Amino acid sequence: MATVRVVVGGAVFDRGRLLAARRSAPPELAGRWELPGGKLEPGETPREALVRELREELGVEAEPLERIAGEWPLKPGYVLQVWTARLLSGEARPLEDHDELRWLTPDRVDEVDWLDQDRPAVAAAMRLL
Ligand code: C5P
């Protein structure tokens, strides 16, 4: 039986703003905005994976806070789960997978073209902000 693999995304908050990251690849996703994150590696918990992904992709240390209720299908065999997270240290830079970052205040959260699968989690995250 095929197991479903989890992709974890982070709704990273800092000083009342949400971090959005623009994908640079693959071609069908490039230019769309997402909550940064990625696939769990074997043996990792979602929280551990999120900490690692945010370190690799953005060069920051972050603390996962709470899971946003729900789970969203991605390509076959993958689902997206999202945690809120707090920035602990570092200044986010697009080191891997992204070519631009934006810190969005609640009134500007709709100004970027979010990936469809991230939209419900973004809306839920803004209700927590
Ligand atoms: O970043 P990574 O390539 O590991 O992500 C795995 C898959 O999860 C990508 O194909 C992307 O479509 C999806 N993803 C997503 N929303 C996110 C993070 C990843 O749809 N916030």
CSV table of N, CA and C and ligand atoms in Angstrom, one decimal:
chain,number,residue,atom,x,y,z
A,1,MET,N,0.8,-1.2,0.0
A,1,MET,CA,0.0,0.0,0.0
A,1,MET,C,0.9,1.3,0.0
A,2,ALA,N,0.5,2.2,-0.8
A,2,ALA,CA,1.3,3.4,-0.9
A,2,ALA,C,1.1,4.3,0.3
A,3,THR,N,2.1,4.8,0.9
A,3,THR,CA,1.9,5.7,2.0
A,3,THR,C,1.9,7.1,1.5
A,4,VAL,N,1.2,8.0,2.2
A,4,VAL,CA,1.2,9.4,1.8
A,4,VAL,C,2.3,10.1,2.5
A,5,ARG,N,3.0,10.9,1.7
A,5,ARG,CA,4.2,11.6,2.3
A,5,ARG,C,3.7,13.0,2.6
A,6,VAL,N,4.2,13.5,3.8
A,6,VAL,CA,3.8,14.8,4.3
A,6,VAL,C,4.8,15.9,3.8
A,7,VAL,N,4.3,17.0,3.3
A,7,VAL,CA,5.1,18.2,3.1
A,7,VAL,C,4.7,19.2,4.1
A,8,VAL,N,5.6,19.7,4.8
A,8,VAL,CA,5.3,20.7,5.9
A,8,VAL,C,5.6,22.1,5.4
A,9,GLY,N,4.6,23.0,5.7
A,9,GLY,CA,4.8,24.4,5.3
A,9,GLY,C,4.8,25.2,6.6
A,10,GLY,N,5.5,26.3,6.6
A,10,GLY,CA,5.6,27.2,7.8
A,10,GLY,C,4.9,28.5,7.5
A,11,ALA,N,3.9,28.8,8.4
A,11,ALA,CA,3.4,30.2,8.4
A,11,ALA,C,4.2,31.0,9.4
A,12,VAL,N,5.3,31.6,8.9
A,12,VAL,CA,6.3,32.2,9.7
A,12,VAL,C,5.9,33.6,10.0
A,13,PHE,N,5.7,34.0,11.3
A,13,PHE,CA,5.3,35.3,11.7
A,13,PHE,C,6.5,36.0,12.3
A,14,ASP,N,6.5,37.3,12.0
A,14,ASP,CA,7.5,38.2,12.7
A,14,ASP,C,6.9,39.6,12.8
A,15,ARG,N,6.7,40.1,13.9
A,15,ARG,CA,6.2,41.5,14.2
A,15,ARG,C,5.0,41.7,13.3
A,16,GLY,N,4.0,40.8,13.4
A,16,GLY,CA,2.7,41.1,12.8
A,16,GLY,C,2.7,40.8,11.3
A,17,ARG,N,3.7,40.3,10.8
A,17,ARG,CA,3.7,40.0,9.3
A,17,ARG,C,3.9,38.5,9.0
A,18,LEU,N,3.4,38.1,7.9
A,18,LEU,CA,3.6,36.7,7.4
A,18,LEU,C,4.6,36.6,6.3
A,19,LEU,N,5.4,35.6,6.3
A,19,LEU,CA,6.5,35.5,5.3
A,19,LEU,C,5.9,34.7,4.1
A,20,ALA,N,6.0,35.3,2.9
A,20,ALA,CA,5.7,34.6,1.7
A,20,ALA,C,6.9,34.4,0.8
A,21,ALA,N,7.0,33.3,0.2
A,21,ALA,CA,8.3,33.0,-0.6
A,21,ALA,C,7.8,32.6,-2.0
A,22,ARG,N,8.5,33.2,-3.0
A,22,ARG,CA,8.2,32.9,-4.4
A,22,ARG,C,9.1,31.8,-5.0
A,23,ARG,N,8.4,30.8,-5.5
A,23,ARG,CA,9.2,29.6,-6.0
A,23,ARG,C,9.9,29.9,-7.3
A,24,SER,N,11.1,29.4,-7.4
A,24,SER,CA,12.0,29.6,-8.6
A,24,SER,C,11.9,28.3,-9.4
A,25,ALA,N,11.4,27.2,-8.9
A,25,ALA,CA,11.3,26.0,-9.7
A,25,ALA,C,10.2,25.1,-9.0
A,26,PRO,N,9.8,24.0,-9.7
A,26,PRO,CA,9.9,23.7,-11.1
A,26,PRO,C,9.1,24.7,-11.9
A,27,PRO,N,9.3,24.6,-13.3
A,27,PRO,CA,8.6,25.6,-14.1
A,27,PRO,C,7.1,25.8,-13.9
A,28,GLU,N,6.4,24.7,-13.6
A,28,GLU,CA,5.0,24.9,-13.4
A,28,GLU,C,4.6,25.6,-12.1
A,29,LEU,N,5.5,25.7,-11.2
A,29,LEU,CA,5.2,26.4,-9.9
A,29,LEU,C,6.0,27.7,-9.8
A,30,ALA,N,7.0,27.9,-10.7
A,30,ALA,CA,7.9,29.1,-10.6
A,30,ALA,C,7.0,30.3,-10.7
A,31,GLY,N,7.3,31.3,-9.8
A,31,GLY,CA,6.6,32.6,-9.9
A,31,GLY,C,5.4,32.6,-9.0
A,32,ARG,N,4.9,31.4,-8.5
A,32,ARG,CA,3.8,31.4,-7.5
A,32,ARG,C,4.4,31.5,-6.1
A,33,TRP,N,3.6,31.9,-5.2
A,33,TRP,CA,4.1,32.1,-3.8
A,33,TRP,C,3.6,31.0,-2.9
A,34,GLU,N,4.4,30.7,-1.9
A,34,GLU,CA,4.0,29.6,-1.0
A,34,GLU,C,4.5,29.9,0.4
A,35,LEU,N,4.0,29.1,1.3
A,35,LEU,CA,4.6,29.1,2.7
A,35,LEU,C,5.8,28.2,2.6
A,36,PRO,N,7.0,28.7,3.0
A,36,PRO,CA,8.2,27.9,2.8
A,36,PRO,C,8.2,26.6,3.6
A,37,GLY,N,8.9,25.6,3.1
A,37,GLY,CA,8.8,24.3,3.7
A,37,GLY,C,9.3,23.2,2.8
A,38,GLY,N,8.9,21.9,3.1
A,38,GLY,CA,9.3,20.9,2.2
A,38,GLY,C,9.0,19.5,2.8
A,39,LYS,N,9.5,18.5,2.1
A,39,LYS,CA,9.1,17.1,2.5
A,39,LYS,C,9.8,16.7,3.7
A,40,LEU,N,9.1,15.9,4.5
A,40,LEU,CA,9.7,15.2,5.6
A,40,LEU,C,10.7,14.2,5.2
A,41,GLU,N,11.9,14.1,5.8
A,41,GLU,CA,12.8,13.1,5.6
A,41,GLU,C,12.5,11.9,6.5
A,42,PRO,N,13.0,10.7,6.2
A,42,PRO,CA,12.6,9.5,7.0
A,42,PRO,C,13.1,9.7,8.5
A,43,GLY,N,12.1,9.4,9.4
A,43,GLY,CA,12.4,9.6,10.8
A,43,GLY,C,12.2,10.9,11.4
A,44,GLU,N,11.9,11.9,10.5
A,44,GLU,CA,11.7,13.3,11.1
A,44,GLU,C,10.2,13.5,11.5
A,45,THR,N,10.0,14.3,12.5
A,45,THR,CA,8.7,14.8,12.8
A,45,THR,C,8.5,16.0,11.9
A,46,PRO,N,7.2,16.3,11.7
A,46,PRO,CA,6.9,17.6,11.0
A,46,PRO,C,7.6,18.8,11.5
A,47,ARG,N,7.6,18.9,12.8
A,47,ARG,CA,8.3,20.1,13.4
A,47,ARG,C,9.8,20.1,13.1
A,48,GLU,N,10.4,18.9,13.2
A,48,GLU,CA,11.8,18.9,12.9
A,48,GLU,C,12.1,19.2,11.5
A,49,ALA,N,11.2,18.7,10.6
A,49,ALA,CA,11.4,19.0,9.2
A,49,ALA,C,11.3,20.4,8.9
A,50,LEU,N,10.3,21.1,9.6
A,50,LEU,CA,10.1,22.5,9.3
A,50,LEU,C,11.3,23.3,9.8
A,51,VAL,N,11.8,23.0,10.9
A,51,VAL,CA,13.0,23.7,11.4
A,51,VAL,C,14.1,23.6,10.4
A,52,ARG,N,14.4,22.3,9.9
A,52,ARG,CA,15.4,22.1,9.0
A,52,ARG,C,15.2,22.8,7.6
A,53,GLU,N,14.0,22.8,7.1
A,53,GLU,CA,13.7,23.4,5.8
A,53,GLU,C,13.8,24.9,5.9
A,54,LEU,N,13.4,25.5,7.0
A,54,LEU,CA,13.5,27.0,7.1
A,54,LEU,C,15.0,27.4,7.3
A,55,ARG,N,15.8,26.5,7.9
A,55,ARG,CA,17.2,26.8,8.0
A,55,ARG,C,17.9,26.7,6.6
A,56,GLU,N,17.5,25.6,5.9
A,56,GLU,CA,18.1,25.4,4.6
A,56,GLU,C,17.7,26.5,3.5
A,57,GLU,N,16.4,26.7,3.5
A,57,GLU,CA,15.8,27.6,2.5
A,57,GLU,C,16.0,29.1,2.7
A,58,LEU,N,16.0,29.4,4.0
A,58,LEU,CA,15.9,30.9,4.3
A,58,LEU,C,17.1,31.3,5.2
A,59,GLY,N,17.9,30.4,5.8
A,59,GLY,CA,19.0,30.8,6.7
A,59,GLY,C,18.5,31.3,8.0
A,60,VAL,N,17.3,30.9,8.5
A,60,VAL,CA,16.9,31.4,9.8
A,60,VAL,C,16.6,30.2,10.8
A,61,GLU,N,16.6,30.6,12.0
A,61,GLU,CA,16.2,29.6,13.1
A,61,GLU,C,14.8,30.0,13.4
A,62,ALA,N,13.9,29.0,13.5
A,62,ALA,CA,12.5,29.3,13.8
A,62,ALA,C,11.9,28.3,14.7
A,63,GLU,N,10.9,28.6,15.4
A,63,GLU,CA,10.3,27.7,16.4
A,63,GLU,C,8.8,27.4,15.9
A,64,PRO,N,8.5,26.2,15.5
A,64,PRO,CA,7.1,25.8,15.2
A,64,PRO,C,6.3,26.0,16.4
A,65,LEU,N,5.1,26.6,16.2
A,65,LEU,CA,4.2,26.9,17.3
A,65,LEU,C,3.0,25.9,17.3
A,66,GLU,N,2.0,26.1,16.4
A,66,GLU,CA,0.8,25.2,16.4
A,66,GLU,C,0.5,24.8,15.0
A,67,ARG,N,-0.1,23.6,14.9
A,67,ARG,CA,-0.6,23.1,13.6
A,67,ARG,C,-1.8,23.8,13.2
A,68,ILE,N,-1.9,24.2,12.0
A,68,ILE,CA,-3.2,24.7,11.5
A,68,ILE,C,-4.0,23.6,11.1
A,69,ALA,N,-5.3,23.5,11.6
A,69,ALA,CA,-6.1,22.4,11.3
A,69,ALA,C,-6.4,22.2,9.8
A,70,GLY,N,-6.3,20.9,9.4
A,70,GLY,CA,-6.5,20.6,8.0
A,70,GLY,C,-5.3,20.0,7.4
A,71,GLU,N,-5.5,19.5,6.1
A,71,GLU,CA,-4.5,18.9,5.4
A,71,GLU,C,-4.9,19.0,3.9
A,72,TRP,N,-4.0,19.4,3.0
A,72,TRP,CA,-4.3,19.7,1.7
A,72,TRP,C,-3.6,18.9,0.7
A,73,PRO,N,-4.3,18.3,-0.3
A,73,PRO,CA,-3.6,17.4,-1.3
A,73,PRO,C,-2.7,18.2,-2.2
A,74,LEU,N,-1.5,17.6,-2.5
A,74,LEU,CA,-0.6,18.2,-3.5
A,74,LEU,C,-0.6,17.3,-4.7
A,75,LYS,N,0.5,17.0,-5.3
A,75,LYS,CA,0.6,16.0,-6.3
A,75,LYS,C,0.2,14.6,-5.7
A,76,PRO,N,-0.1,13.6,-6.5
A,76,PRO,CA,-0.5,12.3,-6.0
A,76,PRO,C,0.5,11.8,-5.0
A,77,GLY,N,0.0,11.3,-3.8
A,77,GLY,CA,0.9,10.8,-2.8
A,77,GLY,C,1.5,11.8,-1.8
A,78,TYR,N,1.1,13.0,-1.9
A,78,TYR,CA,1.7,14.1,-1.0
A,78,TYR,C,0.6,14.9,-0.5
A,79,VAL,N,0.7,15.2,0.8
A,79,VAL,CA,-0.3,16.2,1.4
A,79,VAL,C,0.5,17.3,2.1
A,80,LEU,N,-0.1,18.4,2.2
A,80,LEU,CA,0.5,19.6,2.8
A,80,LEU,C,-0.1,19.8,4.2
A,81,GLN,N,0.8,19.9,5.2
A,81,GLN,CA,0.4,20.3,6.6
A,81,GLN,C,1.1,21.6,6.9
A,82,VAL,N,0.5,22.4,7.7
A,82,VAL,CA,1.0,23.7,8.0
A,82,VAL,C,1.1,24.0,9.5
A,83,TRP,N,2.2,24.5,9.9
A,83,TRP,CA,2.4,25.0,11.3
A,83,TRP,C,2.7,26.5,11.3
A,84,THR,N,2.2,27.2,12.3
A,84,THR,CA,2.7,28.5,12.5
A,84,THR,C,4.1,28.4,13.1
A,85,ALA,N,4.9,29.4,12.9
A,85,ALA,CA,6.2,29.4,13.4
A,85,ALA,C,6.6,30.9,13.7
A,86,ARG,N,7.5,30.9,14.7
A,86,ARG,CA,8.0,32.2,15.1
A,86,ARG,C,9.5,32.3,14.8
A,87,LEU,N,9.9,33.4,14.2
A,87,LEU,CA,11.3,33.6,13.9
A,87,LEU,C,12.1,33.8,15.2
A,88,LEU,N,13.2,33.0,15.4
A,88,LEU,CA,14.0,33.2,16.5
A,88,LEU,C,15.2,34.0,16.2
A,89,SER,N,15.9,33.7,15.1
A,89,SER,CA,17.1,34.5,14.8
A,89,SER,C,17.4,34.4,13.3
A,90,GLY,N,18.2,35.3,12.8
A,90,GLY,CA,18.5,35.4,11.4
A,90,GLY,C,17.6,36.3,10.6
A,91,GLU,N,18.1,36.6,9.5
A,91,GLU,CA,17.3,37.4,8.6
A,91,GLU,C,17.0,36.6,7.3
A,92,ALA,N,15.7,36.4,7.0
A,92,ALA,CA,15.4,35.4,5.9
A,92,ALA,C,15.9,35.9,4.6
A,93,ARG,N,16.5,35.0,3.9
A,93,ARG,CA,17.0,35.3,2.5
A,93,ARG,C,16.6,34.1,1.7
A,94,PRO,N,16.4,34.3,0.4
A,94,PRO,CA,16.0,33.2,-0.5
A,94,PRO,C,17.2,32.4,-0.9
A,95,LEU,N,17.6,31.4,-0.1
A,95,LEU,CA,18.9,30.7,-0.4
A,95,LEU,C,18.7,29.5,-1.3
A,96,GLU,N,17.5,28.9,-1.3
A,96,GLU,CA,17.2,27.7,-2.0
A,96,GLU,C,15.7,27.7,-2.4
A,97,ASP,N,15.4,27.3,-3.6
A,97,ASP,CA,14.0,27.1,-4.0
A,97,ASP,C,13.2,28.3,-4.3
A,98,HIS,N,13.7,29.5,-3.8
A,98,HIS,CA,12.9,30.7,-4.0
A,98,HIS,C,13.8,31.8,-4.6
A,99,ASP,N,13.1,32.8,-5.2
A,99,ASP,CA,13.9,33.9,-5.7
A,99,ASP,C,13.5,35.3,-5.2
A,100,GLU,N,12.4,35.3,-4.3
A,100,GLU,CA,12.0,36.5,-3.7
A,100,GLU,C,11.2,36.2,-2.4
A,101,LEU,N,11.4,37.0,-1.4
A,101,LEU,CA,10.6,36.8,-0.2
A,101,LEU,C,9.9,38.2,0.1
A,102,ARG,N,8.7,38.0,0.7
A,102,ARG,CA,8.0,39.2,1.2
A,102,ARG,C,7.4,39.0,2.5
A,103,TRP,N,7.5,40.0,3.4
A,103,TRP,CA,6.8,40.0,4.7
A,103,TRP,C,5.5,40.8,4.5
A,104,LEU,N,4.4,40.1,4.7
A,104,LEU,CA,3.1,40.7,4.3
A,104,LEU,C,2.3,41.0,5.6
A,105,THR,N,1.9,42.3,5.7
A,105,THR,CA,0.9,42.6,6.7
A,105,THR,C,-0.5,42.1,6.3
A,106,PRO,N,-1.4,42.0,7.3
A,106,PRO,CA,-2.7,41.4,7.0
A,106,PRO,C,-3.4,42.0,5.8
A,107,ASP,N,-3.3,43.3,5.7
A,107,ASP,CA,-4.0,44.0,4.6
A,107,ASP,C,-3.4,43.7,3.2
A,108,ARG,N,-2.2,43.1,3.2
A,108,ARG,CA,-1.5,42.9,1.9
A,108,ARG,C,-1.4,41.4,1.6
A,109,VAL,N,-2.0,40.6,2.4
A,109,VAL,CA,-1.7,39.1,2.2
A,109,VAL,C,-2.2,38.6,0.9
A,110,ASP,N,-3.2,39.3,0.3
A,110,ASP,CA,-3.7,38.8,-1.0
A,110,ASP,C,-3.0,39.4,-2.2
A,111,GLU,N,-1.9,40.2,-2.0
A,111,GLU,CA,-1.3,40.8,-3.1
A,111,GLU,C,-0.3,39.9,-3.8
A,112,VAL,N,0.0,38.7,-3.3
A,112,VAL,CA,0.8,37.8,-4.0
A,112,VAL,C,0.0,36.6,-4.5
A,113,ASP,N,0.5,36.0,-5.6
A,113,ASP,CA,-0.3,34.9,-6.2
A,113,ASP,C,0.1,33.6,-5.5
A,114,TRP,N,-0.6,33.3,-4.5
A,114,TRP,CA,-0.3,32.1,-3.7
A,114,TRP,C,-0.6,30.8,-4.5
A,115,LEU,N,0.1,29.8,-4.3
A,115,LEU,CA,-0.2,28.5,-4.8
A,115,LEU,C,-1.6,28.1,-4.3
A,116,ASP,N,-2.4,27.5,-5.2
A,116,ASP,CA,-3.8,27.2,-4.8
A,116,ASP,C,-3.9,26.4,-3.5
A,117,GLN,N,-3.0,25.4,-3.4
A,117,GLN,CA,-3.0,24.5,-2.3
A,117,GLN,C,-2.6,25.1,-0.9
A,118,ASP,N,-2.0,26.3,-1.0
A,118,ASP,CA,-1.6,27.0,0.2
A,118,ASP,C,-2.6,28.0,0.7
A,119,ARG,N,-3.6,28.3,-0.2
A,119,ARG,CA,-4.5,29.4,0.2
A,119,ARG,C,-5.3,29.2,1.4
A,120,PRO,N,-5.9,28.0,1.6
A,120,PRO,CA,-6.7,27.8,2.9
A,120,PRO,C,-5.8,28.0,4.1
A,121,ALA,N,-4.6,27.5,4.1
A,121,ALA,CA,-3.7,27.6,5.2
A,121,ALA,C,-3.3,29.1,5.5
A,122,VAL,N,-3.1,29.8,4.4
A,122,VAL,CA,-2.8,31.2,4.5
A,122,VAL,C,-3.9,32.0,5.2
A,123,ALA,N,-5.1,31.7,4.7
A,123,ALA,CA,-6.3,32.3,5.3
A,123,ALA,C,-6.4,32.0,6.8
A,124,ALA,N,-6.2,30.7,7.1
A,124,ALA,CA,-6.3,30.3,8.5
A,124,ALA,C,-5.2,31.0,9.4
A,125,ALA,N,-4.0,31.1,8.8
A,125,ALA,CA,-2.9,31.7,9.5
A,125,ALA,C,-3.2,33.1,9.8
A,126,MET,N,-3.8,33.8,8.9
A,126,MET,CA,-4.1,35.3,9.1
A,126,MET,C,-5.1,35.5,10.2
A,127,ARG,N,-6.0,34.5,10.4
A,127,ARG,CA,-6.9,34.6,11.5
A,127,ARG,C,-6.3,34.5,12.8
A,128,LEU,N,-5.1,33.8,12.8
A,128,LEU,CA,-4.4,33.6,14.1
A,128,LEU,C,-3.4,34.8,14.4
A,129,LEU,N,-3.2,35.6,13.3
A,129,LEU,CA,-2.2,36.7,13.5
A,129,LEU,C,-2.8,37.8,14.3
B,1,C5P,O1,9.9,22.4,-1.5
B,1,C5P,P1,9.8,20.9,-1.9
B,1,C5P,O2,10.1,20.8,-3.4
B,1,C5P,O3,10.4,19.9,-1.1
B,1,C5P,O4,8.2,20.7,-1.9
B,1,C5P,C1,7.6,19.5,-2.3
B,1,C5P,C2,6.3,19.8,-3.0
B,1,C5P,O5,5.4,20.3,-2.1
B,1,C5P,C3,6.5,20.7,-4.2
B,1,C5P,O6,6.2,20.0,-5.3
B,1,C5P,C4,5.4,21.8,-4.0
B,1,C5P,O7,4.5,21.6,-5.0
B,1,C5P,C5,4.7,21.4,-2.7
B,1,C5P,N1,4.6,22.5,-1.8
B,1,C5P,C6,3.4,23.2,-1.7
B,1,C5P,N2,3.2,24.2,-0.8
B,1,C5P,C7,4.2,24.5,0.1
B,1,C5P,C8,5.4,23.8,0.1
B,1,C5P,C9,5.6,22.8,-0.9
B,1,C5P,O8,2.5,23.0,-2.5
B,1,C5P,N3,4.0,25.5,0.9
